XYZ file of C-alpha atoms in Angstrom:
370
model
C -170.860 -70.272 -151.620
C -168.730 -73.292 -150.853
C -170.115 -73.475 -147.293
C -173.658 -73.212 -148.601
C -173.123 -76.181 -150.972
C -171.687 -78.196 -148.096
C -174.783 -77.461 -145.938
C -177.075 -78.496 -148.761
C -175.251 -81.807 -149.149
C -175.511 -82.517 -145.370
C -179.244 -81.796 -145.426
C -179.732 -84.199 -148.347
C -177.809 -86.972 -146.607
C -179.901 -86.521 -143.442
C -183.145 -86.907 -145.429
C -181.893 -90.091 -147.122
C -180.910 -91.612 -143.761
C -184.399 -90.835 -142.333
C -186.059 -92.635 -145.256
C -183.793 -95.667 -144.857
C -184.531 -95.975 -141.110
C -188.282 -95.770 -141.750
C -188.159 -98.523 -144.378
C -186.040 -100.770 -142.137
C -188.465 -100.401 -139.203
C -191.338 -101.313 -141.508
C -189.522 -104.510 -142.534
C -188.866 -105.486 -138.911
C -192.595 -105.335 -138.121
C -193.274 -108.093 -140.695
C -190.782 -110.651 -139.136
C -192.277 -113.893 -137.751
C -191.952 -113.660 -133.955
C -192.884 -117.336 -133.345
C -190.050 -118.557 -135.572
C -187.585 -116.414 -133.650
C -188.820 -117.799 -130.288
C -188.464 -121.384 -131.609
C -184.896 -120.736 -132.708
C -184.051 -119.229 -129.295
C -185.451 -122.312 -127.463
C -183.503 -124.707 -129.714
C -180.297 -122.801 -129.115
C -180.831 -122.872 -125.309
C -181.475 -126.644 -125.443
C -178.256 -127.196 -127.430
C -176.279 -125.054 -124.998
C -177.682 -126.988 -121.958
C -176.874 -130.347 -123.606
C -173.320 -129.233 -124.439
C -172.815 -127.922 -120.875
C -174.001 -131.235 -119.332
C -171.642 -133.199 -121.616
C -168.692 -130.972 -120.680
C -169.434 -131.357 -116.953
C -169.578 -135.175 -117.275
C -166.226 -135.257 -119.102
C -164.642 -132.957 -116.476
C -165.909 -135.151 -113.620
C -164.507 -138.283 -115.277
C -161.117 -136.575 -115.806
C -160.963 -135.587 -112.104
C -161.728 -139.214 -111.072
C -158.958 -140.529 -113.347
C -156.486 -138.008 -111.908
C -157.273 -139.146 -108.352
C -156.736 -142.816 -109.305
C -153.389 -141.988 -110.937
C -152.214 -140.072 -107.854
C -153.154 -143.009 -105.580
C -151.292 -145.499 -107.796
C -148.222 -143.260 -107.901
C -148.143 -142.925 -104.095
C -148.544 -146.709 -103.687
C -145.642 -147.343 -106.099
C -143.368 -144.902 -104.219
C -144.279 -146.505 -100.869
C -143.511 -150.025 -102.213
C -140.100 -148.821 -103.516
C -139.254 -147.308 -100.101
C -140.192 -150.552 -98.301
C -138.061 -152.633 -100.734
C -135.021 -150.356 -100.288
C -135.379 -150.493 -96.501
C -135.496 -154.328 -96.534
C -132.390 -154.493 -98.766
C -130.424 -152.162 -96.479
C -131.353 -154.198 -93.401
C -130.273 -157.416 -95.174
C -126.894 -155.909 -96.130
C -126.289 -154.665 -92.567
C -127.221 -158.021 -90.936
C -125.905 -160.691 -93.359
C -123.313 -159.001 -95.639
C -120.899 -157.188 -93.304
C -117.398 -156.330 -94.572
C -115.583 -158.467 -91.967
C -117.370 -161.652 -93.197
C -115.894 -161.336 -96.677
C -112.987 -163.491 -97.872
C -110.788 -160.567 -99.006
C -111.333 -158.440 -95.871
C -107.664 -158.742 -94.879
C -106.705 -156.690 -97.949
C -108.879 -153.700 -96.900
C -108.727 -154.009 -93.104
C -108.411 -150.435 -91.655
C -106.491 -151.845 -88.644
C -104.097 -153.842 -90.826
C -101.115 -151.490 -90.415
C -101.517 -151.378 -86.619
C -101.590 -155.197 -86.416
C -98.529 -155.650 -88.656
C -94.941 -155.899 -87.292
C -92.645 -152.875 -87.917
C -90.156 -153.300 -90.772
C -87.136 -152.388 -88.555
C -86.808 -152.197 -84.779
C -83.179 -150.912 -84.647
C -80.204 -150.218 -86.921
C -78.761 -153.640 -85.936
C -81.968 -155.592 -86.631
C -80.947 -158.999 -88.160
C -83.940 -158.809 -90.510
C -82.380 -155.800 -92.317
C -80.193 -157.828 -94.700
C -78.502 -156.478 -97.781
C -80.915 -158.250 -100.111
C -83.921 -156.996 -98.121
C -83.267 -153.352 -99.124
C -84.634 -152.088 -95.780
C -81.730 -149.787 -94.806
C -79.928 -147.249 -97.034
C -77.258 -144.621 -96.522
C -78.629 -141.752 -94.467
C -81.776 -143.622 -93.331
C -80.596 -144.691 -89.850
C -82.821 -144.095 -86.830
C -80.696 -141.113 -85.697
C -81.222 -139.362 -89.027
C -84.008 -137.145 -87.636
C -81.710 -135.471 -85.084
C -78.996 -135.058 -87.702
C -81.448 -133.479 -90.131
C -82.692 -131.167 -87.397
C -79.126 -129.958 -86.702
C -78.503 -129.432 -90.418
C -81.734 -127.462 -90.745
C -80.762 -125.257 -87.778
C -77.353 -124.554 -89.349
C -78.956 -123.761 -92.708
C -81.423 -121.442 -90.975
C -78.570 -119.487 -89.342
C -76.879 -119.056 -92.723
C -80.129 -117.912 -94.290
C -80.709 -115.406 -91.476
C -77.265 -113.918 -92.044
C -77.914 -113.638 -95.780
C -81.324 -112.119 -95.046
C -79.789 -109.427 -92.820
C -77.280 -108.536 -95.508
C -80.041 -108.388 -98.078
C -82.177 -106.277 -95.734
C -79.394 -103.696 -95.301
C -78.970 -103.440 -99.061
C -82.739 -102.989 -99.435
C -82.716 -100.224 -96.799
C -80.137 -98.274 -98.792
C -82.128 -98.756 -101.971
C -85.369 -97.780 -100.216
C -83.840 -94.511 -99.006
C -82.927 -93.551 -102.579
C -86.352 -94.633 -103.865
C -88.133 -92.611 -101.161
C -86.373 -89.451 -102.275
C -87.435 -90.095 -105.863
C -91.029 -90.948 -104.832
C -91.260 -87.783 -102.761
C -90.440 -85.576 -105.756
C -92.777 -87.612 -107.968
C -95.678 -87.290 -105.490
C -95.227 -83.533 -105.376
C -95.492 -83.378 -109.158
C -98.527 -85.695 -109.137
C -100.232 -83.499 -106.538
C -99.740 -80.450 -108.730
C -101.200 -82.319 -111.709
C -104.209 -83.427 -109.620
C -104.868 -79.850 -108.489
C -104.808 -78.626 -112.076
C -107.106 -81.468 -113.145
C -109.553 -80.680 -110.317
C -109.647 -77.014 -111.353
C -110.310 -78.110 -114.938
C -113.162 -80.411 -113.896
C -114.768 -77.717 -111.720
C -114.637 -75.252 -114.597
C -116.195 -77.736 -117.005
C -118.863 -78.642 -114.453
C -119.767 -74.949 -113.989
C -120.057 -74.528 -117.771
C -122.320 -77.603 -118.017
C -124.564 -76.337 -115.190
C -124.918 -72.929 -116.823
C -125.714 -74.545 -120.184
C -128.361 -76.825 -118.616
C -130.029 -73.909 -116.837
C -130.140 -71.922 -120.062
C -131.623 -74.875 -121.976
C -134.266 -75.398 -119.264
C -135.240 -71.724 -119.445
C -135.552 -71.904 -123.230
C -137.605 -75.121 -122.989
C -139.988 -73.538 -120.450
C -140.356 -70.464 -122.628
C -141.063 -72.612 -125.706
C -143.620 -74.703 -123.792
C -145.416 -71.609 -122.487
C -145.529 -70.145 -125.976
C -147.013 -73.357 -127.407
C -149.691 -73.339 -124.698
C -150.564 -69.723 -125.489
C -150.741 -70.483 -129.203
C -152.980 -73.493 -128.542
C -155.241 -71.398 -126.295
C -155.488 -68.641 -128.934
C -156.286 -71.222 -131.584
C -158.995 -72.749 -129.393
C -160.482 -69.308 -128.709
C -160.441 -68.565 -132.434
C -162.238 -71.843 -133.158
C -164.868 -71.131 -130.505
C -165.351 -67.615 -131.860
C -165.679 -68.943 -135.400
C -168.273 -71.544 -134.344
C -170.205 -68.928 -132.374
C -170.176 -66.554 -135.331
C -171.475 -69.263 -137.636
C -174.253 -70.242 -135.212
C -175.362 -66.617 -134.674
C -175.023 -65.484 -138.270
C -177.907 -64.696 -140.561
C -177.107 -67.646 -142.804
C -177.916 -70.297 -140.188
C -180.566 -68.401 -138.185
C -182.900 -67.665 -141.122
C -186.272 -69.416 -141.385
C -185.665 -72.561 -143.467
C -189.320 -72.819 -144.562
C -189.236 -69.728 -146.822
C -186.627 -71.258 -149.139
C -188.014 -74.851 -149.236
C -188.581 -76.119 -152.778
C -191.565 -78.230 -153.825
C -189.204 -80.730 -155.519
C -187.756 -81.918 -152.195
C -186.656 -80.835 -148.742
C -183.018 -80.983 -149.776
C -183.500 -78.211 -152.374
C -183.848 -74.443 -151.868
C -185.198 -71.620 -153.955
C -182.174 -69.540 -154.872
C -184.058 -66.310 -155.548
C -185.335 -66.256 -151.919
C -181.925 -66.668 -150.294
C -180.511 -63.272 -149.327
C -176.883 -64.278 -149.172
C -174.189 -62.647 -147.034
C -174.407 -58.954 -146.047
C -171.610 -56.377 -145.958
C -171.028 -56.706 -142.211
C -170.367 -60.400 -142.532
C -168.018 -59.850 -145.445
C -166.250 -57.076 -143.533
C -165.891 -59.330 -140.493
C -164.374 -62.080 -142.638
C -161.934 -59.609 -144.183
C -160.996 -58.294 -140.722
C -160.357 -61.820 -139.436
C -158.237 -62.561 -142.474
C -156.258 -59.369 -141.917
C -155.767 -60.308 -138.245
C -154.513 -63.727 -139.307
C -152.035 -62.130 -141.714
C -150.789 -59.758 -138.999
C -150.530 -62.647 -136.517
C -148.519 -64.678 -138.997
C -146.165 -61.739 -139.597
C -145.760 -61.286 -135.837
C -144.925 -64.986 -135.362
C -142.394 -64.877 -138.186
C -140.738 -61.826 -136.612
C -140.562 -63.569 -133.214
C -139.075 -66.667 -134.852
C -136.447 -64.543 -136.598
C -135.526 -62.754 -133.341
C -135.307 -66.076 -131.468
C -133.020 -67.540 -134.148
C -130.809 -64.463 -133.983
C -130.606 -64.809 -130.181
C -129.660 -68.476 -130.535
C -126.934 -67.595 -133.048
C -125.542 -64.937 -130.719
C -125.446 -67.341 -127.769
C -123.760 -70.061 -129.839
C -121.061 -67.588 -130.938
C -120.490 -66.534 -127.311
C -120.215 -70.155 -126.156
C -117.777 -70.998 -128.965
C -115.635 -67.965 -128.054
C -115.638 -68.967 -124.358
C -114.666 -72.529 -125.277
C -111.791 -71.267 -127.441
C -110.495 -69.047 -124.611
C -110.724 -71.933 -122.157
C -108.784 -74.251 -124.487
C -106.030 -71.647 -124.881
C -105.842 -71.238 -121.082
C -105.651 -75.045 -120.679
C -102.818 -75.259 -123.226
C -100.847 -72.593 -121.355
C -101.307 -74.474 -118.068
C -100.196 -77.729 -119.700
C -97.057 -76.088 -121.096
C -96.196 -74.617 -117.664
C -96.728 -77.996 -116.008
C -94.527 -79.657 -118.622
C -91.741 -77.141 -118.009
C -91.889 -77.764 -114.245
C -91.786 -81.520 -114.827
C -88.781 -81.203 -117.170
C -86.923 -79.037 -114.629
C -87.598 -81.545 -111.866
C -86.398 -84.419 -114.068
C -83.216 -82.497 -114.904
C -82.590 -81.845 -111.196
C -83.126 -85.521 -110.329
C -80.790 -86.574 -113.137
C -78.080 -84.223 -111.878
C -78.443 -85.561 -108.299
C -78.225 -89.155 -109.520
C -75.107 -88.390 -111.598
C -73.476 -86.666 -108.593
C -74.210 -89.673 -106.368
C -72.820 -92.072 -109.002
C -69.672 -89.940 -109.319
C -69.281 -89.917 -105.538
C -69.535 -93.725 -105.403
C -67.054 -94.228 -108.262
C -64.503 -91.602 -107.185
C -64.598 -91.840 -103.373
C -66.541 -94.841 -102.061
C -65.164 -97.540 -104.399
C -61.490 -96.332 -104.640
C -60.031 -98.180 -101.600
C -59.167 -101.613 -103.145
C -57.376 -104.241 -100.945
C -53.638 -104.693 -101.585
C -51.555 -107.899 -101.663
C -50.559 -107.498 -98.006
C -54.231 -107.810 -97.024
C -54.413 -111.340 -98.462
C -51.063 -112.512 -96.864
C -52.429 -112.266 -93.326
C -54.629 -115.350 -93.774
C -53.457 -118.966 -93.102
C -50.298 -117.796 -91.234
C -50.851 -119.772 -88.014
C -51.729 -123.379 -87.207
C -54.695 -124.158 -84.973
């Protein structure tokens, strides 16, 4: 009944629209055609006048731009000529050597001047002249060179002593670094194993998620296709049903085309009602099936999450055990290194540093004259 009322309303709206279109066409036939043509001509004349005015303004603007460009180029050329003339005047009539104070900035002034001292016995080097001080004689360069050579020999001797001490220290440090590198290598191996395990878990998780996404996408496509097929079937059933294929003239009322005579409309038969009930039952069964699939999928997700959490817990426990074993190895190595260092220190204190010089050792110096 609801669909029948909706069809009646659509038929009434279609009739009203037909009447409105007919009345509008009748009004258009009574419009003055000459007045419309006059308005069109006036508008074309205004547009042509406006276009000619715009073109004249554009041409004048282009001419002004050309004049400005020419004036700008002329001004730049005049400035270049003026600068060139000034530079030539400076080079020809204002040279540096013609100035009064040129002797103060002469680049050859030091070469032309007389040296301050020709020898250590130069009579110009008086006491009040302050031209000669202690250690500034002309032979000072050779003396400084000899002093530098002597200082270099002392520094080389100190450097050799320092190098020997560094060699001893380097030997001890190399032993320590060797043990430390071994421990670092073990830690790197354990870290690499950890990263490979985590990477494998991530790859497996990504593959599982991709499979679930593909399955979900395929299911949505199937649902959309089923829905489209249902819509097409519903439209086809409505078009082929007795309600829409009946002769509309037998139920037309004399009060208007949008009314029908209710006693002549047969209504829906039992087959149509049965078909509607069957479709409704199919929809109920389909909804129950979808709910069951959703429940099974949620249960599968819960099971997989529990398995992943259990695997993660086992992996963390395994990692903790490996860390504890690595810590024990590191502690044992540190204890061994500490014992070796203590033994070396005891050896140095008890054996290496026990032979102190006696008083007779110091009496052998300064016993002869040279």
